[in-house]
Amino acid sequence: MSAQGAVLAGAAVPDGRAALLPQLVVAVLCGGYATGAALGWGSAELAVVMGDFGLSGAALAATVSCLAYVRTVARRQRPAWVLFAVSSAMVALGNGIWGWYEVVLREDVPRTSLADFCFLLFAPPAIIGLLVLAKRPVTRAGWVCLGLDAWLIAGSLLTLSWTLALAQAALWEGRSTARIALSLAYPLLDILLVSMVLALHFRRSSANRAAVNTAIASLALTVLCDALFTSPLLREHYRSGQILDAGWFAGSMLLAYAPWVGSREKTVERRPAPQPRRASGSLAALTPYLAAAVCVLGILYNAIDGRKIDRVVLFAGCTVVLALVVRQGIMLLDNISLAQELAQKENHFRSLVQGSSDVIMIASPTGVLRYVSPAATGVYGREAEEMVGTEFASHIHPDDLGRVLHEVRRFLAAHPAQEPATRIECRIHHGDGSWLNVESSVNRYQGGLIFNSRDVTERVRLQAQLQHNASHDPLTDLPNRALFTERIRQALGGRRSGDGEPGTTAVLFIDLDGFKAVNDTVGHQAGDELLVQAARRLQESVRAGDTAARLGGDEFAALICGTSADRHLREYQVHEVADRLRAALSEPYRVDGTEVRVAASIGVAFADAGVSPGELLRNADLAMYRAKQAGKGRVEMYAPAMQAEVVRRAELAGRLRSALRDGEFALLHQPVVDLCSGEVTAVEAQARWRSAQGILFTPAEFLRVAEDTDRTSQLARWLLEEAVRQAAQRHTAGLPVPVAVRLSTRRLMHRELPTKDIEALLHQHELPPGALVLQLADQDPRISFDELERRLTALRRLGVRIALEGFGTGYAPMNALRRLPLDVLKLDRSLTEGVAESARLRKITAGLLGIAEDLGIRSVAEGVDRPEQVLALREMRCTHGQGMAFSGPLDEHRLRSSLTRGGYPVPGETALLAGGRTPAQGTRVPDEVLSNAETPVPPA
């Protein structure tokens, strides 16, 4: 039993016990009355009182009970119980009149009295009350059939009763016609009441069924006693208080108890109404024919006994036969109409089933298919006739059969009201040998099952494809980051725990060096093709059982499982796999007819005890970045010190956030010197950071951290504003030297630094625009050259000069030289460092300087730290240089001293001696050059 059913059933128990008390009271009263009647009540006087006023009191109790019940019953049923109360009131009044004669007046009751008319009025209200409680026919034919059924029963009972007793009673009553009519009225009304009871027994309403059944039983008992009283033998010897009165008393008490039987049903659980039994339905259909058979038996009884057939019997029999014929004709017409309607509905549903694209199958309780719709030909590739008679299980995929059978057994064991249908999905064998994914709605049918099946193969394939796309990279079809992380989690979950041995799982984090240059030079479509080829090489290079994945962009990863537990052997095995992957990924790629090359930097991390998938992937990522810093195209193993470096840089970034606010940054300037005259023609502004702990950080140390934080724009703005402010102060002091400020193209194009802000800054500090040089530090491939050209052109109109760093390296500076409005080219440090020693490098540098000279652009060499570099660059017609050969970065005080002095000495040819580098004879060398050291930042 379900939980709900248990609760409801439990709630009904106390109510059942409460209903037991009135049942006991009724049983005790009826039993006591029957016992008293059987024993004669002890005296004739008491017997008369109990036979008259006792019956009157019982009928009065039934009247009061029915009237009291009228207040609680539904409005539609109230007239029926009022009529039952009226019927009982007539009985009470008749017995009261009978007792008035016998008990009060001590006289015999007259042959015809008012009591007889009260008793006659008992049956009509009861008959009408039964009609009210019965289910009303819907059609006129139903009403006619109901009346014919009642007459068939009444006519047959009249025929039988007249033959057996009523005819003799009519003769026995003698001469008075009124007396004969009154004597026959009792049995005739009782016959009519019995007929209605029998005709309406199978048509009663389902509401308060127990109360209606009890009322019908009470009326039936009363009619039975009336029939016995009508018998001449019993009536001649009848005296009040005899055993026959016990039947009338019981009938009245049952009617008094009947209304309150239904009160128990209010607390009983609401269960589905039981289906009518087939036997009761058959009996209801056979009732008219049984009544006709009884009528025939009555006529045969007269014929066999040799009596002359009475007119009443002949009339009743003829009317019964006529009623049966009429009823049969109505039923025949009704059956023809129902058959036509049934055929129409059957054709309708057959058309629906045959025209449906779903396959409808009916299986017997044994699993054999009884019916298969024609749609099976198009769905299963088999004729429906071939499938009929086969077992449904024989068409299911063996891997799905156990699950389907389990679901079917569970469904059949469930209550139909709780689970009317279920859904099953499995694979069904197709006629061409393939398997279809089929979804079936399953319903119960005559102990078996109905399957409404449809082909969902395309939906299943689409779901599988969507699931695959959600866990795989759309470009390379390798597992994506989510699936790769799940594979790591599974690998870590499969390791042994508690034995203290190191893990046998490793993660390789792979990044393609130079991939951005491929996108910039060849195009993004070619870059995608390169990624596809790299993914294919990676997939072919890993071992069986390992997992290769693309994490995004040009980042790949590989999960290596099943390595040796020995630490050294494990590292050797994984390093060998990583070298093989690095070599495979570094081979030339053929893309759009062009051969391109990229390298691979690989970081390796091992799954030690307690490491999570995220931590393992992060460790491999740190090792990969270390490989890039060490020169790219390398394999690096993770070490805990790498994480410490990350922590240090994070702490540094955290302190950097408050450095600008606390004034920890200072500005230094490095002179830019004319290589011929030694004159300082410009200064380059450089930021230095002295932390609150007294640690001095150079740009190489904090700029990388700044690029990774949101404070980069603030630092760039501070550098520009402070450089302009100090340059304006020097200009006012009579030292009009231009200042160069280093900015990245991304910061220059940022919306927080528009051209109007630079113009306003120059106007605010009254610095001429020609005294500001914006030095482009790098080229961001994400920035459009068209937008950059428009921004720089606008600045040039203001008078601001533009310098380009890193000239001579990469593709972007050469493209910038071709398109951007430039005033200064800064030769990259890599070309300056070996220019005095390498003849090949001298030719390259000379060619680049020749390009600048031809374009009329000033050239500045960075990293000029030795006198021989000065001589070599001057020979190649390089006009300016900056470096330790002249001066390092200076604070404001030392810079003004240097500018006031007029410049720096330039080394001559005689300055280069065989054993080293010395200044020219007679030339004074400043302290800044001799120290070859950067000017310290003054304390904060």
CSV table of N, CA and C in Angstrom, one decimal, residues 237-342:
chain,number,residue,atom,x,y,z
A,237,HIS,N,-55.9,-15.7,9.9
A,237,HIS,CA,-55.5,-16.0,11.2
A,237,HIS,C,-54.5,-14.9,11.8
A,238,TYR,N,-54.4,-13.8,11.1
A,238,TYR,CA,-53.5,-12.8,11.5
A,238,TYR,C,-54.0,-12.0,12.7
A,239,ARG,N,-53.1,-11.8,13.7
A,239,ARG,CA,-53.4,-11.1,14.9
A,239,ARG,C,-52.2,-10.1,15.1
A,240,SER,N,-52.4,-8.9,15.7
A,240,SER,CA,-51.3,-8.0,15.9
A,240,SER,C,-50.4,-8.6,16.9
A,241,GLY,N,-49.1,-8.3,16.7
A,241,GLY,CA,-48.0,-8.8,17.5
A,241,GLY,C,-47.4,-10.1,17.2
A,242,GLN,N,-47.9,-10.7,16.1
A,242,GLN,CA,-47.3,-12.0,15.6
A,242,GLN,C,-46.0,-11.8,14.9
A,243,ILE,N,-45.4,-12.9,14.5
A,243,ILE,CA,-44.0,-12.9,14.0
A,243,ILE,C,-44.0,-12.1,12.7
A,244,LEU,N,-45.1,-12.0,11.9
A,244,LEU,CA,-45.1,-11.2,10.7
A,244,LEU,C,-44.8,-9.8,10.9
A,245,ASP,N,-45.2,-9.3,12.1
A,245,ASP,CA,-44.9,-7.9,12.4
A,245,ASP,C,-43.4,-7.6,12.6
A,246,ALA,N,-42.7,-8.6,13.0
A,246,ALA,CA,-41.2,-8.5,13.1
A,246,ALA,C,-40.6,-8.1,11.8
A,247,GLY,N,-41.1,-8.6,10.6
A,247,GLY,CA,-40.6,-8.3,9.3
A,247,GLY,C,-40.8,-6.8,9.0
A,248,TRP,N,-42.1,-6.4,9.3
A,248,TRP,CA,-42.4,-4.9,9.1
A,248,TRP,C,-41.5,-4.0,10.0
A,249,PHE,N,-41.3,-4.5,11.2
A,249,PHE,CA,-40.5,-3.7,12.2
A,249,PHE,C,-39.1,-3.6,11.7
A,250,ALA,N,-38.6,-4.7,11.2
A,250,ALA,CA,-37.2,-4.7,10.7
A,250,ALA,C,-37.0,-3.8,9.5
A,251,GLY,N,-38.1,-3.9,8.6
A,251,GLY,CA,-38.0,-3.0,7.4
A,251,GLY,C,-38.0,-1.5,7.8
A,252,SER,N,-38.8,-1.1,8.7
A,252,SER,CA,-38.8,0.3,9.2
A,252,SER,C,-37.5,0.7,9.8
A,253,MET,N,-36.9,-0.2,10.7
A,253,MET,CA,-35.6,0.1,11.3
A,253,MET,C,-34.5,0.1,10.3
A,254,LEU,N,-34.5,-0.7,9.3
A,254,LEU,CA,-33.5,-0.6,8.2
A,254,LEU,C,-33.6,0.7,7.5
A,255,LEU,N,-34.8,1.2,7.2
A,255,LEU,CA,-35.0,2.4,6.5
A,255,LEU,C,-34.5,3.6,7.4
A,256,ALA,N,-34.7,3.5,8.8
A,256,ALA,CA,-34.3,4.5,9.7
A,256,ALA,C,-32.7,4.5,9.7
A,257,TYR,N,-32.1,3.4,9.6
A,257,TYR,CA,-30.6,3.3,9.6
A,257,TYR,C,-30.0,3.6,8.3
A,258,ALA,N,-30.8,3.4,7.2
A,258,ALA,CA,-30.2,3.5,5.8
A,258,ALA,C,-29.5,4.9,5.6
A,259,PRO,N,-30.1,6.0,5.9
A,259,PRO,CA,-29.4,7.3,5.5
A,259,PRO,C,-28.0,7.5,6.1
A,260,TRP,N,-27.8,6.8,7.3
A,260,TRP,CA,-26.5,7.1,8.0
A,260,TRP,C,-25.5,6.1,7.7
A,261,VAL,N,-25.8,5.1,6.8
A,261,VAL,CA,-24.8,4.2,6.3
A,261,VAL,C,-23.8,4.9,5.5
A,262,GLY,N,-24.3,5.8,4.6
A,262,GLY,CA,-23.4,6.5,3.7
A,262,GLY,C,-22.4,7.5,4.4
A,263,SER,N,-22.6,7.8,5.6
A,263,SER,CA,-21.7,8.8,6.3
A,263,SER,C,-20.3,8.2,6.5
A,264,ARG,N,-20.2,6.9,6.5
A,264,ARG,CA,-18.9,6.3,6.6
A,264,ARG,C,-18.0,6.6,5.4
A,265,GLU,N,-18.7,6.7,4.2
A,265,GLU,CA,-17.9,6.8,3.0
A,265,GLU,C,-17.3,8.2,2.8
A,266,LYS,N,-17.6,9.1,3.7
A,266,LYS,CA,-17.0,10.4,3.6
A,266,LYS,C,-15.5,10.4,4.0
A,267,THR,N,-15.2,9.5,5.0
A,267,THR,CA,-13.8,9.5,5.5
A,267,THR,C,-13.0,8.3,4.8
A,268,VAL,N,-13.7,7.5,4.1
A,268,VAL,CA,-13.0,6.4,3.5
A,268,VAL,C,-12.2,6.9,2.3
A,269,GLU,N,-11.0,6.4,2.0
A,269,GLU,CA,-10.1,6.8,1.0
A,269,GLU,C,-10.8,6.8,-0.4
A,270,ARG,N,-10.5,7.7,-1.2
A,270,ARG,CA,-11.1,7.9,-2.5
A,270,ARG,C,-10.3,7.0,-3.5
A,271,ARG,N,-10.9,5.8,-3.6
A,271,ARG,CA,-10.3,4.8,-4.6
A,271,ARG,C,-11.1,4.9,-5.9
A,272,PRO,N,-10.4,4.5,-6.9
A,272,PRO,CA,-11.2,4.4,-8.2
A,272,PRO,C,-12.4,3.5,-8.1
A,273,ALA,N,-13.5,4.0,-8.7
A,273,ALA,CA,-14.7,3.2,-8.6
A,273,ALA,C,-14.6,1.8,-9.3
A,274,PRO,N,-14.9,0.8,-8.6
A,274,PRO,CA,-14.8,-0.6,-9.2
A,274,PRO,C,-15.6,-0.7,-10.4
A,275,GLN,N,-15.0,-1.4,-11.3
A,275,GLN,CA,-15.8,-1.7,-12.6
A,275,GLN,C,-16.9,-2.7,-12.3
A,276,PRO,N,-18.1,-2.5,-12.9
A,276,PRO,CA,-19.2,-3.4,-12.7
A,276,PRO,C,-18.8,-4.8,-13.1
A,277,ARG,N,-19.3,-5.7,-12.4
A,277,ARG,CA,-19.0,-7.1,-12.7
A,277,ARG,C,-19.8,-7.6,-14.0
A,278,ARG,N,-19.1,-8.5,-14.7
A,278,ARG,CA,-19.8,-9.0,-15.9
A,278,ARG,C,-21.1,-9.7,-15.6
A,279,ALA,N,-21.1,-10.4,-14.4
A,279,ALA,CA,-22.3,-11.2,-14.1
A,279,ALA,C,-23.5,-10.3,-13.8
A,280,SER,N,-23.2,-9.1,-13.1
A,280,SER,CA,-24.3,-8.2,-12.9
A,280,SER,C,-24.8,-7.6,-14.1
A,281,GLY,N,-23.9,-7.2,-15.0
A,281,GLY,CA,-24.3,-6.6,-16.3
A,281,GLY,C,-25.1,-7.6,-17.1
A,282,SER,N,-24.7,-8.9,-17.1
A,282,SER,CA,-25.5,-9.9,-17.9
A,282,SER,C,-26.8,-10.1,-17.3
A,283,LEU,N,-26.9,-10.1,-16.0
A,283,LEU,CA,-28.2,-10.3,-15.3
A,283,LEU,C,-29.1,-9.1,-15.6
A,284,ALA,N,-28.6,-7.9,-15.7
A,284,ALA,CA,-29.4,-6.7,-16.0
A,284,ALA,C,-30.0,-6.9,-17.4
A,285,ALA,N,-29.2,-7.4,-18.3
A,285,ALA,CA,-29.6,-7.5,-19.7
A,285,ALA,C,-30.7,-8.6,-19.8
A,286,LEU,N,-30.5,-9.7,-19.0
A,286,LEU,CA,-31.5,-10.8,-19.1
A,286,LEU,C,-32.7,-10.6,-18.3
A,287,THR,N,-32.8,-9.6,-17.4
A,287,THR,CA,-34.0,-9.4,-16.6
A,287,THR,C,-35.3,-9.4,-17.3
A,288,PRO,N,-35.4,-8.6,-18.5
A,288,PRO,CA,-36.7,-8.6,-19.2
A,288,PRO,C,-37.1,-10.0,-19.7
A,289,TYR,N,-36.1,-10.7,-20.2
A,289,TYR,CA,-36.4,-12.1,-20.7
A,289,TYR,C,-36.7,-13.0,-19.6
A,290,LEU,N,-36.1,-12.9,-18.4
A,290,LEU,CA,-36.5,-13.7,-17.3
A,290,LEU,C,-37.9,-13.4,-16.9
A,291,ALA,N,-38.3,-12.1,-16.9
A,291,ALA,CA,-39.7,-11.8,-16.6
A,291,ALA,C,-40.7,-12.4,-17.5
A,292,ALA,N,-40.3,-12.4,-18.8
A,292,ALA,CA,-41.2,-13.0,-19.8
A,292,ALA,C,-41.3,-14.5,-19.6
A,293,ALA,N,-40.2,-15.1,-19.2
A,293,ALA,CA,-40.2,-16.5,-18.9
A,293,ALA,C,-41.1,-16.9,-17.7
A,294,VAL,N,-41.1,-16.0,-16.7
A,294,VAL,CA,-42.0,-16.2,-15.6
A,294,VAL,C,-43.5,-16.1,-16.0
A,295,CYS,N,-43.8,-15.2,-16.9
A,295,CYS,CA,-45.1,-15.0,-17.4
A,295,CYS,C,-45.6,-16.3,-18.1
A,296,VAL,N,-44.7,-16.8,-19.0
A,296,VAL,CA,-45.0,-18.0,-19.7
A,296,VAL,C,-45.2,-19.2,-18.8
A,297,LEU,N,-44.4,-19.3,-17.7
A,297,LEU,CA,-44.6,-20.3,-16.7
A,297,LEU,C,-46.0,-20.2,-16.0
A,298,GLY,N,-46.4,-19.0,-15.8
A,298,GLY,CA,-47.7,-18.8,-15.2
A,298,GLY,C,-48.8,-19.3,-16.1
A,299,ILE,N,-48.7,-19.0,-17.4
A,299,ILE,CA,-49.8,-19.5,-18.3
A,299,ILE,C,-49.7,-21.0,-18.4
A,300,LEU,N,-48.5,-21.6,-18.5
A,300,LEU,CA,-48.3,-23.0,-18.6
A,300,LEU,C,-48.9,-23.7,-17.4
A,301,TYR,N,-48.8,-23.1,-16.2
A,301,TYR,CA,-49.3,-23.7,-15.0
A,301,TYR,C,-50.8,-23.8,-15.1
A,302,ASN,N,-51.5,-22.8,-15.6
A,302,ASN,CA,-52.9,-22.9,-15.8
A,302,ASN,C,-53.3,-24.0,-16.8
A,303,ALA,N,-52.5,-24.0,-17.9
A,303,ALA,CA,-52.8,-25.0,-18.9
A,303,ALA,C,-52.6,-26.4,-18.4
A,304,ILE,N,-51.5,-26.7,-17.7
A,304,ILE,CA,-51.2,-28.0,-17.2
A,304,ILE,C,-52.3,-28.4,-16.2
A,305,ASP,N,-52.7,-27.5,-15.3
A,305,ASP,CA,-53.6,-27.8,-14.3
A,305,ASP,C,-55.1,-28.0,-14.8
A,306,GLY,N,-55.2,-27.7,-16.1
A,306,GLY,CA,-56.5,-27.9,-16.7
A,306,GLY,C,-57.5,-26.8,-16.5
A,307,ARG,N,-57.0,-25.7,-15.9
A,307,ARG,CA,-57.9,-24.6,-15.7
A,307,ARG,C,-58.1,-23.8,-16.9
A,308,LYS,N,-59.2,-23.0,-16.9
A,308,LYS,CA,-59.4,-22.1,-18.0
A,308,LYS,C,-58.6,-20.9,-17.8
A,309,ILE,N,-58.0,-20.4,-18.8
A,309,ILE,CA,-57.1,-19.3,-18.7
A,309,ILE,C,-57.9,-18.0,-18.4
A,310,ASP,N,-57.5,-17.4,-17.3
A,310,ASP,CA,-58.2,-16.2,-16.9
A,310,ASP,C,-57.9,-15.0,-17.8
A,311,ARG,N,-58.9,-14.1,-17.9
A,311,ARG,CA,-58.8,-13.0,-18.7
A,311,ARG,C,-57.6,-12.1,-18.3
A,312,VAL,N,-57.5,-12.0,-17.0
A,312,VAL,CA,-56.4,-11.1,-16.4
A,312,VAL,C,-55.0,-11.7,-16.8
A,313,VAL,N,-54.9,-13.1,-16.7
A,313,VAL,CA,-53.7,-13.7,-17.1
A,313,VAL,C,-53.4,-13.6,-18.6
A,314,LEU,N,-54.5,-13.7,-19.4
A,314,LEU,CA,-54.3,-13.6,-20.8
A,314,LEU,C,-53.9,-12.2,-21.2
A,315,PHE,N,-54.6,-11.2,-20.6
A,315,PHE,CA,-54.3,-9.8,-20.9
A,315,PHE,C,-52.8,-9.4,-20.5
A,316,ALA,N,-52.5,-9.9,-19.2
A,316,ALA,CA,-51.1,-9.6,-18.8
A,316,ALA,C,-50.1,-10.3,-19.6
A,317,GLY,N,-50.3,-11.5,-20.0
A,317,GLY,CA,-49.4,-12.2,-20.9
A,317,GLY,C,-49.2,-11.6,-22.2
A,318,CYS,N,-50.3,-11.2,-22.8
A,318,CYS,CA,-50.2,-10.5,-24.1
A,318,CYS,C,-49.5,-9.2,-24.1
A,319,THR,N,-49.8,-8.5,-23.0
A,319,THR,CA,-49.1,-7.2,-22.9
A,319,THR,C,-47.6,-7.4,-22.6
A,320,VAL,N,-47.3,-8.4,-21.9
A,320,VAL,CA,-45.8,-8.7,-21.6
A,320,VAL,C,-45.1,-9.1,-22.9
A,321,VAL,N,-45.8,-10.0,-23.7
A,321,VAL,CA,-45.2,-10.4,-25.0
A,321,VAL,C,-45.1,-9.1,-25.9
A,322,LEU,N,-46.1,-8.3,-25.9
A,322,LEU,CA,-46.1,-7.1,-26.8
A,322,LEU,C,-44.9,-6.2,-26.3
A,323,ALA,N,-44.8,-6.0,-25.0
A,323,ALA,CA,-43.8,-5.1,-24.5
A,323,ALA,C,-42.4,-5.7,-24.8
A,324,LEU,N,-42.3,-7.1,-24.7
A,324,LEU,CA,-41.0,-7.7,-25.1
A,324,LEU,C,-40.6,-7.5,-26.5
A,325,VAL,N,-41.7,-7.6,-27.4
A,325,VAL,CA,-41.4,-7.4,-28.8
A,325,VAL,C,-41.0,-5.9,-29.1
A,326,VAL,N,-41.7,-5.0,-28.5
A,326,VAL,CA,-41.4,-3.6,-28.7
A,326,VAL,C,-40.0,-3.3,-28.2
A,327,ARG,N,-39.7,-3.8,-27.0
A,327,ARG,CA,-38.4,-3.6,-26.4
A,327,ARG,C,-37.3,-4.2,-27.3
A,328,GLN,N,-37.6,-5.4,-27.8
A,328,GLN,CA,-36.6,-6.1,-28.7
A,328,GLN,C,-36.4,-5.2,-29.9
A,329,GLY,N,-37.4,-4.7,-30.5
A,329,GLY,CA,-37.3,-3.8,-31.6
A,329,GLY,C,-36.5,-2.6,-31.4
A,330,ILE,N,-36.7,-2.0,-30.2
A,330,ILE,CA,-35.9,-0.8,-29.8
A,330,ILE,C,-34.5,-1.2,-29.7
A,331,MET,N,-34.2,-2.3,-29.0
A,331,MET,CA,-32.9,-2.7,-28.8
A,331,MET,C,-32.2,-3.0,-30.1
A,332,LEU,N,-33.0,-3.6,-31.0
A,332,LEU,CA,-32.4,-3.9,-32.3
A,332,LEU,C,-32.0,-2.7,-33.1
A,333,LEU,N,-32.9,-1.7,-33.1
A,333,LEU,CA,-32.5,-0.4,-33.7
A,333,LEU,C,-31.3,0.3,-33.0
A,334,ASP,N,-31.4,0.2,-31.7
A,334,ASP,CA,-30.2,0.8,-30.9
A,334,ASP,C,-28.9,0.0,-31.3
A,335,ASN,N,-29.0,-1.3,-31.4
A,335,ASN,CA,-27.8,-2.1,-31.7
A,335,ASN,C,-27.3,-1.8,-33.1
A,336,ILE,N,-28.3,-1.6,-34.0
A,336,ILE,CA,-27.8,-1.2,-35.4
A,336,ILE,C,-27.1,0.1,-35.4
A,337,SER,N,-27.7,1.1,-34.7
A,337,SER,CA,-27.1,2.4,-34.6
A,337,SER,C,-25.7,2.3,-33.9
A,338,LEU,N,-25.6,1.6,-32.8
A,338,LEU,CA,-24.3,1.4,-32.2
A,338,LEU,C,-23.3,0.7,-33.1
A,339,ALA,N,-23.8,-0.3,-33.8
A,339,ALA,CA,-22.9,-1.0,-34.7
A,339,ALA,C,-22.4,-0.1,-35.8
A,340,GLN,N,-23.2,0.8,-36.3
A,340,GLN,CA,-22.8,1.7,-37.3
A,340,GLN,C,-21.8,2.7,-36.7
A,341,GLU,N,-22.1,3.2,-35.5
A,341,GLU,CA,-21.2,4.1,-34.9
A,341,GLU,C,-19.9,3.5,-34.6
A,342,LEU,N,-20.0,2.2,-34.1
A,342,LEU,CA,-18.7,1.5,-33.8
A,342,LEU,C,-17.9,1.3,-35.0
